[in-house]
């Protein structure tokens, strides 16, 4: 099956929310505790779009199987050329190259917007995501120990960076 990447549309939100809420409830990919509502997710995405940041989706057979975006790394003006990104694939579609397509597209979009660097924040237990990012030229630039607490344990955040 062919996987296509296209810009997010509001009708994609329910499918994206399924991916997000799965990760909230079952993984340390997101440090949230409670599932998000549809209205909350729409508002989060509207804020990103209004600020000129892209949200993209991966489509297979007209079904959303993954998504990605980037937005502010921090809120001070001097950080305006640095963005933090997120890439997710539906748990039933892991290993199909969806993440590769999404991240490659995000990197291209960031370069087109003349951004300078992309940051990823990955839970230290997620070695596959760290390795995935290294394949795209991201480097580990630091670890913040005990930065999150989920599933009754302390979690460490690994920061990866790619100069564009």
C-alpha positions as MATLAB code, in Angstrom:
seq = 'XXXXXXXXXXXXXXXXXXXXXXXXXXXXXXXXXXXXXXXXXXXXXXXXXXXXXXXXXXXXXXXXXXXXXXXXXXXXXXXXXXXXXXXXXXXXXXXXXXXXXXXXXXXXXXXXXXXXXXXXXXXXXXXXXXXXXXXXXXXXXXXXXXXXXXXXXXXXXXXXXXXX';
ca = [
       0.000    0.000    0.000;
       1.144    3.514   -0.759;
       1.473    6.051    2.033;
       0.966    9.696    1.153;
       1.771   12.805    3.173;
      -0.536   15.808    3.105;
      -1.395   18.809    5.283;
      -3.648   18.245    8.271;
      -7.368   18.921    7.907;
      -9.701   19.353   10.867;
     -11.497   16.127    9.889;
      -8.235   14.262   10.645;
      -8.375   15.187   14.315;
     -10.392   12.186   15.542;
      -7.942    9.725   13.945;
      -4.967   11.694   15.302;
      -6.574   11.764   18.723;
      -6.777    7.959   18.684;
      -2.994    7.825   18.170;
      -2.303   10.477   20.814;
      -4.571    8.956   23.438;
      -3.162    5.479   22.828;
       0.304    6.863   23.550;
      -0.871    8.776   26.614;
      -2.428    5.654   28.110;
       0.134    3.057   27.022;
       3.552    4.642   26.609;
       5.991    7.247   27.796;
       6.024    8.919   24.368;
       3.768   11.599   25.847;
       4.094   12.667   29.443;
       0.374   13.496   29.740;
      -1.694   11.486   32.218;
      -5.237   11.993   30.907;
      -6.544   11.387   27.393;
      -7.284   14.532   25.430;
     -10.707   15.557   24.186;
     -11.428   16.275   20.554;
     -12.081   19.937   21.336;
      -8.799   20.267   23.223;
      -6.801   18.703   20.391;
      -8.449   20.912   17.782;
      -7.541   23.967   19.876;
      -3.921   22.793   20.234;
      -3.603   22.338   16.480;
      -5.375   25.615   15.660;
      -2.835   27.449   17.820;
       0.063   25.842   15.922;
      -1.475   26.588   12.519;
      -2.220   30.217   13.428;
       1.458   30.639   14.302;
       2.466   29.330   10.868;
       3.634   25.887   11.913;
       2.809   22.835    9.780;
       0.872   19.766   10.810;
       1.034   16.869    8.381;
      -0.639   13.486    8.205;
       0.309   10.165    6.646;
      -2.550    8.572    4.736;
      -2.910    4.952    3.662;
      -6.127    3.885    1.927;
      -7.698    7.230    2.922;
      -7.010    6.488    6.618;
      -4.746    8.556    8.866;
      -1.921    6.237    9.945;
       0.439    8.851   11.361;
       1.050   12.540   11.858;
       3.728   15.035   12.709;
       4.287   18.699   13.373;
       6.686   21.194   14.804;
       6.224   24.360   16.800;
       8.025   26.639   19.217;
      10.868   25.170   21.188;
      10.594   27.954   23.750;
       8.611   31.159   23.796;
      11.366   33.807   23.861;
      11.933   35.703   20.616;
      15.572   34.610   20.247;
      14.383   30.991   19.883;
      12.316   31.777   16.776;
      14.624   29.782   14.482;
      14.475   26.655   16.660;
      11.502   24.288   16.627;
      10.543   21.152   18.533;
       8.941   18.392   16.507;
       6.744   15.369   17.140;
       6.218   12.310   14.933;
       3.717    9.533   15.609;
       2.492    6.469   13.737;
      -0.615    4.473   14.590;
       0.425    1.483   16.743;
      -0.968   -0.941   14.140;
       1.193    0.644   11.432;
       4.618    0.800   13.079;
       7.456   -0.407   10.845;
       5.952    0.688    7.529;
       8.222    3.703    7.098;
       5.525    6.174    8.114;
       7.752    7.959   10.606;
      10.512    8.286    7.998;
       8.159    9.925    5.523;
       6.783   12.297    8.125;
      10.132   13.335    9.580;
      11.726   13.822    6.150;
       8.787   16.025    5.183;
       9.019   18.037    8.413;
      12.738   18.617    7.867;
      12.025   19.857    4.334;
       9.273   22.165    5.601;
      11.540   23.560    8.324;
      14.281   24.260    5.793;
      11.752   25.972    3.515;
      10.756   28.191    6.454;
      14.459   29.025    6.903;
      14.574   27.584   10.390;
      17.984   26.838   11.873;
      17.572   23.768   14.086;
      15.072   21.086   15.079;
      14.832   19.641   18.564;
      13.242   16.391   19.629;
      12.513   15.439   23.223;
      12.392   11.665   23.640;
      11.850    9.523   26.705;
      15.155    7.783   27.488;
      13.422    4.378   27.491;
      12.459    4.855   23.834;
      15.737    3.725   22.290;
      14.050    2.977   18.957;
      13.029    6.647   18.630;
      16.517    7.813   19.587;
      18.035    5.481   16.965;
      15.424    6.595   14.410;
      16.414   10.225   14.892;
      20.121    9.443   14.612;
      19.456    8.036   11.117;
      18.221   11.510   10.146;
      21.324   13.215   11.474;
      20.004   14.184   14.893;
      22.569   14.135   17.684;
      21.978   13.600   21.376;
      22.757   16.934   22.999;
      21.660   16.231   26.554;
      19.589   14.304   29.040;
      17.457   15.778   31.774;
      17.173   13.164   34.502;
      13.939   12.615   36.411;
      12.186   15.251   34.300;
       8.898   13.375   34.187;
       6.946   11.052   36.437;
       4.564    8.557   34.848;
       3.500    4.980   35.529;
       4.857    5.269   39.091;
       8.450    5.929   38.022;
      10.776    8.788   37.178;
      11.568    9.314   33.505;
      14.516   10.963   31.779;
      14.184   13.226   28.719;
      16.765   12.896   25.965;
      17.196   15.967   23.786;
      18.195   15.407   20.165;
      19.083   18.171   17.715;
      19.541   18.526   13.975;
      21.094   21.606   12.418;
      19.194   22.424    9.229;
];
